[in-house]
Coordinates of C-alpha atoms and ligand atoms in Angstrom, one line a residue:
X1 CA -33.8 -36.2 -13.6
X2 CA -35.5 -33.6 -11.4
X3 CA -39.2 -33.2 -11.4
X4 CA -40.6 -30.5 -13.6
X5 CA -40.5 -27.1 -11.9
X6 CA -43.9 -26.0 -10.7
X7 CA -45.9 -23.6 -13.0
X8 CA -46.2 -19.9 -12.4
X9 CA -49.6 -20.3 -10.9
X10 CA -50.0 -19.9 -7.1
X11 CA -50.0 -22.9 -4.8
X12 CA -52.4 -21.1 -2.5
X13 CA -55.2 -19.7 -4.7
X14 CA -57.1 -18.3 -1.7
X15 CA -54.1 -16.1 -0.7
X16 CA -53.9 -14.8 -4.2
X17 CA -57.6 -14.2 -4.3
X18 CA -57.4 -12.0 -1.2
X19 CA -54.4 -10.2 -2.5
X20 CA -56.2 -9.7 -5.9
X21 CA -59.2 -8.2 -4.1
X22 CA -56.9 -5.8 -2.2
X23 CA -55.4 -4.7 -5.5
X24 CA -58.8 -4.2 -7.1
X25 CA -60.1 -2.2 -4.1
X26 CA -57.1 0.1 -4.2
X27 CA -57.8 1.0 -7.8
X28 CA -61.5 1.6 -7.0
X29 CA -60.4 3.8 -4.1
X30 CA -58.0 5.7 -6.4
X31 CA -60.8 6.3 -9.0
X32 CA -63.4 7.2 -6.4
X33 CA -61.1 9.8 -4.7
X34 CA -59.2 11.2 -7.7
X35 CA -60.2 14.8 -6.9
X36 CA -58.5 14.7 -3.5
X37 CA -55.1 14.1 -5.1
X38 CA -52.8 16.5 -6.9
X39 CA -53.2 16.2 -10.7
X40 CA -49.5 15.5 -11.0
X41 CA -46.4 15.6 -8.9
X42 CA -42.9 15.1 -9.9
X43 CA -41.2 11.9 -8.7
X44 CA -38.5 12.6 -6.1
X45 CA -35.0 11.4 -6.9
X46 CA -35.1 8.6 -4.3
X47 CA -38.3 7.2 -6.0
X48 CA -36.7 7.5 -9.4
X49 CA -33.6 5.7 -8.1
X50 CA -35.7 2.6 -7.2
X51 CA -36.2 2.0 -10.9
X52 CA -32.5 1.7 -11.6
X53 CA -32.0 -1.6 -9.9
X54 CA -30.6 -4.6 -11.8
X55 CA -32.7 -7.5 -13.2
X56 CA -34.1 -9.5 -10.3
X57 CA -32.8 -13.1 -10.3
X58 CA -35.3 -14.2 -7.6
X59 CA -38.9 -13.5 -7.1
X60 CA -40.6 -11.2 -4.5
X61 CA -43.8 -11.3 -2.7
X62 CA -46.8 -10.0 -4.6
X63 CA -48.1 -8.0 -1.6
X64 CA -44.8 -6.1 -1.4
X65 CA -44.8 -5.4 -5.1
X66 CA -48.3 -4.1 -4.8
X67 CA -47.2 -1.8 -2.0
X68 CA -44.3 -0.5 -4.1
X69 CA -46.8 0.2 -6.9
X70 CA -49.1 2.1 -4.6
X71 CA -46.2 4.1 -3.1
X72 CA -43.8 4.6 -6.0
X73 CA -45.7 4.3 -9.3
X74 CA -49.4 5.4 -8.9
X75 CA -48.7 8.8 -7.3
X76 CA -46.3 9.8 -10.1
X77 CA -48.2 9.0 -13.2
X78 CA -49.1 11.9 -15.5
X79 CA -52.6 12.0 -14.0
X80 CA -54.9 12.0 -17.0
X81 CA -57.6 10.2 -15.0
X82 CA -57.9 13.3 -12.8
X83 CA -60.7 15.7 -13.7
X84 CA -58.4 18.7 -13.7
X85 CA -56.0 17.2 -16.3
X86 CA -56.3 19.3 -19.4
X87 CA -53.0 18.7 -21.2
X88 CA -52.4 17.4 -24.7
X89 CA -55.4 15.1 -25.7
X90 CA -55.6 12.4 -23.0
X91 CA -58.6 10.3 -22.2
X92 CA -59.7 9.7 -18.6
X93 CA -60.5 6.0 -18.7
X94 CA -63.4 4.5 -16.7
X95 CA -63.8 1.8 -14.0
X96 CA -65.7 -0.3 -16.5
X97 CA -62.8 -0.2 -19.0
X98 CA -60.4 -1.1 -16.2
X99 CA -62.4 -4.2 -15.3
X100 CA -62.8 -5.3 -18.9
X101 CA -59.0 -4.9 -19.3
X102 CA -58.6 -7.3 -16.3
X103 CA -60.9 -9.8 -17.9
X104 CA -59.0 -9.5 -21.2
X105 CA -55.7 -10.1 -19.5
X106 CA -57.1 -13.1 -17.7
X107 CA -58.3 -14.6 -20.9
X108 CA -55.0 -13.7 -22.6
X109 CA -56.5 -14.0 -26.1
X110 CA -54.2 -13.4 -29.0
X111 CA -56.5 -11.6 -31.4
X112 CA -54.3 -12.0 -34.5
X113 CA -56.7 -14.5 -35.9
X114 CA -58.1 -18.0 -35.7
X115 CA -61.7 -19.1 -35.1
X116 CA -62.6 -17.4 -31.8
X117 CA -65.2 -15.0 -30.4
X118 CA -62.7 -12.4 -29.4
X119 CA -62.2 -11.8 -33.2
X120 CA -66.0 -11.5 -33.5
X121 CA -66.0 -8.9 -30.8
X122 CA -63.5 -6.8 -32.8
X123 CA -65.5 -7.4 -36.0
X124 CA -68.7 -6.2 -34.2
X125 CA -66.9 -3.0 -33.2
X126 CA -65.9 -2.5 -36.8
X127 CA -69.5 -2.9 -37.9
X128 CA -70.6 -0.5 -35.2
X129 CA -68.1 2.1 -36.4
X130 CA -69.2 1.5 -40.1
X131 CA -72.7 2.2 -38.9
X132 CA -71.7 5.3 -37.0
X133 CA -69.8 6.8 -39.9
X134 CA -72.1 5.7 -42.7
X135 CA -69.6 3.3 -44.3
X136 CA -70.8 0.4 -46.4
X137 CA -71.1 -3.3 -45.3
X138 CA -67.8 -4.1 -47.1
X139 CA -65.8 -1.8 -44.8
X140 CA -63.0 -3.1 -42.6
X141 CA -61.8 -2.0 -39.2
X142 CA -58.8 -2.8 -37.1
X143 CA -57.6 -2.0 -33.6
X144 CA -54.1 -0.6 -33.4
X145 CA -52.1 1.2 -30.7
X146 CA -53.3 4.6 -31.7
X147 CA -54.1 7.1 -34.4
X148 CA -50.4 7.4 -35.3
X149 CA -50.4 3.8 -36.4
X150 CA -53.9 4.1 -37.9
X151 CA -52.8 7.0 -40.1
X152 CA -49.8 5.0 -41.3
X153 CA -52.0 2.1 -42.2
X154 CA -54.3 4.4 -44.2
X155 CA -51.2 5.8 -46.1
X156 CA -50.2 2.2 -46.9
X157 CA -53.7 1.3 -48.3
X158 CA -53.7 4.5 -50.3
X159 CA -50.2 3.7 -51.6
X160 CA -51.5 0.2 -52.6
X161 CA -54.4 1.7 -54.5
X162 CA -52.2 4.3 -56.3
X163 CA -49.5 1.9 -57.3
X164 CA -51.2 -1.5 -57.5
X165 CA -50.3 -4.7 -55.8
X166 CA -46.9 -4.8 -57.5
X167 CA -45.7 -2.2 -55.0
X168 CA -45.6 -4.9 -52.3
X169 CA -42.8 -6.7 -54.1
X170 CA -41.1 -3.9 -56.1
X171 CA -41.3 -1.2 -53.5
X172 CA -41.3 2.5 -53.9
X173 CA -37.8 2.8 -55.3
X174 CA -39.1 1.5 -58.6
X175 CA -42.7 2.6 -58.6
X176 CA -43.1 5.5 -56.2
X177 CA -41.5 8.4 -58.1
X178 CA -43.4 11.6 -57.8
X179 CA -46.0 10.5 -55.3
X180 CA -47.3 13.5 -53.3
X181 CA -49.8 13.9 -50.5
X182 CA -51.7 16.7 -48.8
X183 CA -52.7 17.7 -45.3
X184 CA -53.2 21.0 -43.5
X185 CA -50.5 23.0 -41.7
X186 CA -52.4 22.2 -38.5
X187 CA -52.2 18.4 -39.0
X188 CA -50.6 16.2 -36.4
X189 CA -47.0 15.4 -37.1
X190 CA -47.8 11.7 -37.3
X191 CA -49.1 12.3 -40.8
X192 CA -45.6 13.5 -41.8
X193 CA -44.2 10.6 -39.8
X194 CA -46.3 8.2 -41.8
X195 CA -44.8 9.5 -45.0
X196 CA -41.4 9.0 -43.5
X197 CA -42.0 5.5 -42.2
X198 CA -43.7 4.3 -45.4
X199 CA -40.7 5.4 -47.5
X200 CA -42.6 8.1 -49.4
X201 CA -40.8 10.8 -47.5
X202 CA -41.8 13.9 -45.5
X203 CA -40.9 16.1 -48.4
X204 CA -43.8 14.6 -50.4
X205 CA -46.3 16.0 -48.0
X206 CA -47.7 19.4 -48.8
X207 CA -48.8 21.4 -45.8
X208 CA -51.8 23.4 -47.0
X209 CA -52.3 26.8 -45.4
X210 CA -55.2 27.5 -43.0
X211 CA -58.2 29.7 -43.2
X212 CA -59.1 32.2 -40.5
X213 CA -60.8 29.4 -38.5
X214 CA -57.6 27.2 -38.6
X215 CA -59.1 24.8 -41.1
X216 CA -57.5 23.6 -44.3
X217 CA -57.9 26.3 -47.0
X218 CA -59.6 24.3 -49.7
X219 CA -58.9 26.7 -52.5
X220 CA -55.2 26.5 -51.7
X221 CA -55.5 22.7 -51.7
X222 CA -57.1 22.7 -55.2
X223 CA -54.4 25.0 -56.5
X224 CA -51.6 23.0 -55.0
X225 CA -52.9 19.7 -56.5
X226 CA -53.2 21.4 -59.9
X227 CA -49.7 22.8 -59.7
X228 CA -48.3 19.4 -58.8
X229 CA -50.1 17.7 -61.6
X230 CA -48.8 20.3 -64.0
X231 CA -45.3 19.6 -62.7
X232 CA -45.7 15.9 -63.6
X233 CA -46.1 14.7 -60.0
X234 CA -48.6 12.1 -58.8
X235 CA -51.0 13.3 -56.1
X236 CA -52.4 10.2 -54.3
X237 CA -53.5 11.1 -50.8
X238 CA -55.2 13.8 -48.8
X239 CA -55.6 13.8 -45.0
X240 CA -58.2 16.1 -43.5
X241 CA -58.3 16.5 -39.8
X242 CA -61.5 16.3 -37.7
X243 CA -60.4 18.0 -34.5
X244 CA -56.9 19.5 -34.9
X245 CA -54.6 19.0 -31.9
X246 CA -53.9 22.7 -31.5
X247 CA -57.4 24.2 -31.6
X248 CA -59.9 21.4 -32.3
X249 CA -60.7 22.9 -35.7
X250 CA -62.5 20.6 -38.2
X251 CA -61.4 20.8 -41.8
X252 CA -64.3 21.3 -44.3
X253 CA -64.6 17.6 -44.8
X254 CA -67.2 17.6 -47.6
X255 CA -65.3 20.1 -49.7
X256 CA -62.0 18.3 -49.2
X257 CA -63.8 15.0 -50.1
X258 CA -65.0 16.6 -53.4
X259 CA -61.6 17.9 -54.3
X260 CA -59.9 14.6 -53.4
X261 CA -62.3 12.5 -55.4
X262 CA -62.4 14.8 -58.4
X263 CA -58.6 14.4 -58.6
X264 CA -58.6 10.7 -58.0
X265 CA -57.0 11.0 -54.5
X266 CA -57.6 8.9 -51.5
X267 CA -59.5 10.9 -48.9
X268 CA -58.4 10.1 -45.4
X269 CA -59.7 11.7 -42.1
X270 CA -57.5 12.0 -39.0
X271 CA -60.2 12.1 -36.4
X272 CA -58.0 11.0 -33.5
X273 CA -60.3 12.5 -30.9
X274 CA -62.8 14.5 -33.0
X275 CA -64.3 11.6 -34.9
X276 CA -66.0 10.4 -31.7
X277 CA -68.1 13.6 -31.8
X278 CA -70.3 11.5 -34.0
X279 CA -71.6 9.9 -30.8
X280 CA -73.3 13.2 -29.9
X281 CA -76.3 14.0 -32.1
X282 CA -75.7 17.7 -31.3
X283 CA -72.1 17.6 -32.5
X284 CA -72.3 15.1 -35.4
X285 CA -73.4 17.8 -37.9
X286 CA -70.0 19.5 -37.4
X287 CA -68.4 16.4 -39.0
X288 CA -70.6 16.7 -42.1
X289 CA -68.8 14.8 -45.0
X290 CA -66.8 12.3 -42.8
X291 CA -68.9 9.5 -44.2
X292 CA -67.3 10.2 -47.7
X293 CA -63.9 9.3 -46.4
X294 CA -62.0 6.3 -47.9
X295 CA -60.5 5.8 -44.4
X296 CA -60.8 7.2 -40.9
X297 CA -58.3 7.0 -38.1
X298 CA -59.4 7.6 -34.5
X299 CA -58.8 6.7 -30.9
X300 CA -61.2 5.1 -28.5
X301 CA -58.6 6.0 -25.8
X302 CA -59.2 9.8 -26.1
X303 CA -62.8 11.1 -26.1
X304 CA -64.4 7.6 -25.9
X305 CA -62.7 7.1 -22.5
X306 CA -61.4 3.6 -23.2
X307 CA -58.2 2.8 -21.2
X308 CA -55.0 3.0 -23.2
X309 CA -54.4 1.9 -25.8
X310 CA -57.2 1.6 -28.3
X311 CA -56.6 3.2 -31.7
X312 CA -58.7 2.2 -34.7
X313 CA -58.6 2.4 -38.5
X314 CA -61.8 2.1 -40.6
X315 CA -61.4 1.5 -44.3
X316 CA -64.3 1.9 -46.8
X317 CA -62.9 -0.8 -49.2
X318 CA -62.2 -3.7 -46.9
X319 CA -60.9 -5.9 -49.8
X320 CA -58.3 -3.3 -50.7
X321 CA -57.4 -3.0 -47.1
X322 CA -56.8 -6.8 -46.9
X323 CA -54.9 -6.8 -50.2
X324 CA -52.5 -4.3 -48.7
X325 CA -51.4 -6.5 -45.9
X326 CA -52.5 -10.1 -46.5
X327 CA -49.8 -12.7 -46.8
X328 CA -50.3 -16.3 -45.8
X329 CA -47.0 -18.0 -44.8
X330 CA -47.0 -21.8 -44.4
X331 CA -47.4 -21.6 -40.6
X332 CA -50.5 -19.4 -40.8
X333 CA -52.4 -21.7 -43.2
X334 CA -56.2 -21.2 -43.2
X335 CA -58.4 -24.3 -43.0
X336 CA -62.1 -24.9 -43.6
X337 CA -62.4 -26.6 -40.2
X338 CA -60.9 -26.3 -36.8
X339 CA -59.2 -23.4 -35.1
X340 CA -57.5 -22.2 -38.3
X341 CA -60.8 -21.2 -39.7
X342 CA -62.6 -17.9 -39.8
X343 CA -60.4 -16.2 -42.4
X344 CA -59.7 -13.4 -43.1
X345 CA -58.1 -12.7 -39.8
X346 CA -57.2 -9.3 -38.1
X347 CA -53.5 -10.0 -39.0
X348 CA -54.5 -9.7 -42.6
X349 CA -55.3 -6.0 -42.2
X350 CA -52.2 -4.6 -40.6
X351 CA -48.6 -5.2 -39.7
X352 CA -49.2 -6.9 -36.3
X353 CA -49.6 -10.6 -36.0
X354 CA -49.9 -11.1 -32.2
X355 CA -52.4 -8.7 -30.9
X356 CA -54.1 -8.1 -27.6
X357 CA -57.8 -8.0 -26.9
X358 CA -58.3 -4.2 -27.2
X359 CA -61.8 -4.8 -28.5
X360 CA -63.0 -6.1 -25.2
X361 CA -62.5 -2.9 -23.1
X362 CA -64.1 -0.9 -26.0
X363 CA -67.0 -3.3 -26.3
X364 CA -67.6 -3.1 -22.5
X365 CA -67.4 0.7 -22.5
X366 CA -69.8 1.1 -25.4
X367 CA -72.3 -1.4 -24.0
X368 CA -72.1 -0.4 -20.3
X369 CA -72.6 3.3 -20.9
X370 CA -74.3 3.2 -24.3
X371 CA -73.5 5.5 -27.3
X372 CA -75.9 8.2 -26.1
X373 CA -74.3 8.6 -22.7
X374 CA -70.8 8.6 -24.3
X375 CA -72.0 11.3 -26.6
X376 CA -73.3 13.3 -23.7
X377 CA -70.0 13.1 -22.0
X378 CA -68.3 14.4 -25.1
X379 CA -70.8 17.2 -25.6
X380 CA -70.3 18.1 -21.9
X381 CA -66.6 18.7 -22.4
X382 CA -67.5 21.1 -25.3
X383 CA -69.9 22.9 -23.0
X384 CA -67.0 23.3 -20.4
X385 CA -64.8 24.7 -23.2
X386 CA -67.4 27.3 -24.0
X387 CA -67.6 28.2 -20.3
X388 CA -63.9 28.6 -20.1
X389 CA -63.8 30.7 -23.3
X390 CA -66.6 32.9 -21.8
X391 CA -64.6 33.3 -18.5
X392 CA -61.4 34.2 -20.5
X393 CA -63.4 36.8 -22.5
X394 CA -64.6 38.4 -19.2
X395 CA -61.0 39.0 -18.0
X396 CA -59.1 42.0 -19.2
X397 CA -55.7 40.4 -18.6
X398 CA -56.4 37.3 -20.7
X399 CA -57.0 36.9 -24.5
X400 CA -58.4 34.0 -26.4
X401 CA -56.0 33.0 -29.2
X402 CA -58.3 30.8 -31.4
X403 CA -62.0 30.2 -31.8
X404 CA -63.3 27.3 -29.8
X405 CA -64.5 24.7 -32.3
X406 CA -65.0 21.7 -29.9
X407 CA -63.3 21.1 -26.5
X408 CA -60.0 23.0 -26.8
X409 CA -59.4 26.5 -25.5
X410 CA -56.2 28.4 -26.3
X411 CA -55.5 31.7 -24.5
X412 CA -52.8 33.6 -22.7
X413 CA -51.9 36.4 -20.4
X414 CA -51.2 39.2 -23.0
X415 CA -49.4 41.5 -20.4
X416 CA -50.0 44.6 -22.5
X417 CA -48.9 47.8 -21.0
X418 CA -46.1 46.1 -19.1
X419 CA -43.3 46.9 -21.5
X420 CA -42.4 43.3 -22.2
X421 CA -41.4 41.9 -25.6
X422 CA -43.0 38.9 -27.3
X423 CA -40.4 36.5 -25.9
X424 CA -41.0 37.7 -22.4
X425 CA -44.7 37.2 -22.8
X426 CA -44.2 33.6 -24.1
X427 CA -41.8 32.9 -21.2
X428 CA -44.3 34.2 -18.7
X429 CA -47.1 32.0 -20.0
X430 CA -44.8 29.0 -20.1
X431 CA -43.7 29.5 -16.6
X432 CA -47.2 29.9 -15.4
X433 CA -48.2 26.5 -16.9
X434 CA -45.3 24.9 -15.2
X435 CA -46.2 26.6 -11.9
X436 CA -49.7 25.3 -12.2
X437 CA -48.6 21.7 -13.1
X438 CA -46.1 21.7 -10.2
X439 CA -48.7 23.0 -7.8
X440 CA -50.9 20.0 -8.8
X441 CA -53.9 22.2 -9.2
X442 CA -54.7 21.7 -12.9
X443 CA -52.7 20.6 -15.9
X444 CA -53.0 22.5 -19.2
X445 CA -50.2 22.2 -21.8
X446 CA -48.7 24.7 -24.3
X447 CA -48.8 25.2 -28.0
X448 CA -48.1 28.0 -30.4
X449 CA -50.9 29.8 -32.2
X450 CA -49.8 32.1 -35.0
X451 CA -46.5 32.7 -33.3
X452 CA -47.9 33.2 -29.8
X453 CA -47.3 30.8 -27.0
X454 CA -50.7 29.6 -25.8
X455 CA -52.0 28.1 -22.6
X456 CA -53.9 25.2 -24.1
X457 CA -56.7 23.6 -22.3
X458 CA -58.1 20.4 -23.9
X459 CA -61.1 19.1 -22.0
X460 CA -61.3 15.4 -22.8
X461 CA -62.1 13.7 -19.5
X462 CA -65.7 12.8 -18.7
X463 CA -65.0 13.6 -15.0
X464 CA -64.2 17.3 -15.6
X465 CA -66.7 19.7 -14.1
X466 CA -67.2 23.5 -13.9
X467 CA -65.4 23.5 -10.6
X468 CA -62.3 22.1 -12.2
X469 CA -62.3 24.8 -14.8
X470 CA -62.9 27.4 -12.1
X471 CA -60.0 25.9 -10.1
X472 CA -57.8 26.2 -13.2
X473 CA -58.6 29.9 -13.6
X474 CA -58.3 30.7 -9.9
X475 CA -55.0 28.9 -9.8
X476 CA -53.7 30.8 -12.8
X477 CA -54.8 34.1 -11.3
X478 CA -53.1 33.4 -8.0
X479 CA -49.8 32.2 -9.6
X480 CA -49.8 35.1 -12.2
X481 CA -50.3 37.6 -9.3
X482 CA -47.4 36.0 -7.5
X483 CA -45.1 36.3 -10.5
X484 CA -46.2 39.8 -11.4
X485 CA -46.4 41.1 -7.8
X486 CA -43.2 39.4 -6.6
Ligands
LIG1 C1 -53.6 12.4 -30.5 C2 -53.6 12.7 -32.0 C3 -52.9 11.9 -32.9 C4 -52.0 10.8 -32.4 O1 -52.8 9.7 -31.9 P1 -52.1 8.6 -31.0 O2 -53.2 7.8 -30.5 O3 -51.4 9.4 -29.9 O4 -51.1 7.9 -31.8 C5 -53.1 12.1 -34.2 N1 -53.8 13.2 -34.7 C6 -54.5 14.0 -33.8 C7 -55.4 15.1 -34.4 C8 -54.4 13.7 -32.5 O5 -55.1 14.5 -31.6

């Protein structure tokens, strides 16, 4: 019988230590000098080809793999750590979050449950969030991948409340007839996806029209609920958005809460990025009414700058939340003593059993910077958005396409007087955004605002400064002149 093969740990810890320090230093260098790099560059074909090789049967040297990472991976990421990254809604991360993620990986805690302090860290963050949003002591919170998953968990808790615990056995086929839900036409598609994945179906989701400020029209909501009730349907859930993905608009949360609760509906808030505006005393009043929610979904990985991924769901009625998911199979028995204590466990509040220690990087971030400084970073991005909107307003060739509610600015080159049709104008703006991304100068993305293609600048990153906004505008101007003059 051969000896047991050696473990996967190194034989020479000192060599690993030096290599580890080199890896850490490279990431500090990367973060320190972000602005010297292009925001994004497309990976050349020969680099892409290196990721087509077969499963390695034998190991390679760590230093060589690190070199490959530095050469072939790091330069070709999407670049959301960069201060001039303004696409979609991406957080920038922080060096503190990076270090905490390393500690979490070293500890390798499985935060599904059991009696351990990593679970307490997650519970502490749930309590902090309950405090921030004015939720009662019985509220529950859970880390998940992102707001897409958090929204789906909220739909499941609302479904449980509407149909009772028998839905867990009987399912929707027997019990779910006529369930309908509501959100605005500007809601993120993951709300519709949650309807799909939970078996309620996309068709059961009413998309309520918007008012002039791109918020849910609450009169239309009220009328639609009344019409559905009159038709014998069963309204059960309304999702308002605090910070829509297109324009950053905030639905009238207090009014939606009143309508939801008057009709016996679950009131959910998708606050993916916008909910974190609560950290800024200046912005928090914009979220008036968020504390009335039955559940809130949001991400620490967007405006709160925690490295990916760190989504969160907060539920007012923690017992209902637990009852939606809890099941104790024989191999997950809870005990009064020993490691199987400390029930309920995080796995009782969602579909995941094995779970990483997302709480640690969030805990470090909130403690190292403090809530006030996080709030200032958030408010700073809104100030930059106002600066950009102001600059857009000063230029005759640009037009603002939506009011700036928070940190998102939508505008375009209108090209009036150039004898171009709507499609040509859209194509021009789309080409310009691609030009800008490929030039590595700045990275906005695109969306459509009332039928017009918009250059969409979402300022989420704590590193962004006025000079990055000015570089975006200068870059756009240069590239537009090239296209128009050429
Ligand atoms: C980003 C976003 C989502 C999706 O969140 P993920 O963390 O990407 O799953 C949902 N709703 C809104 C308003 C968003 O901005």
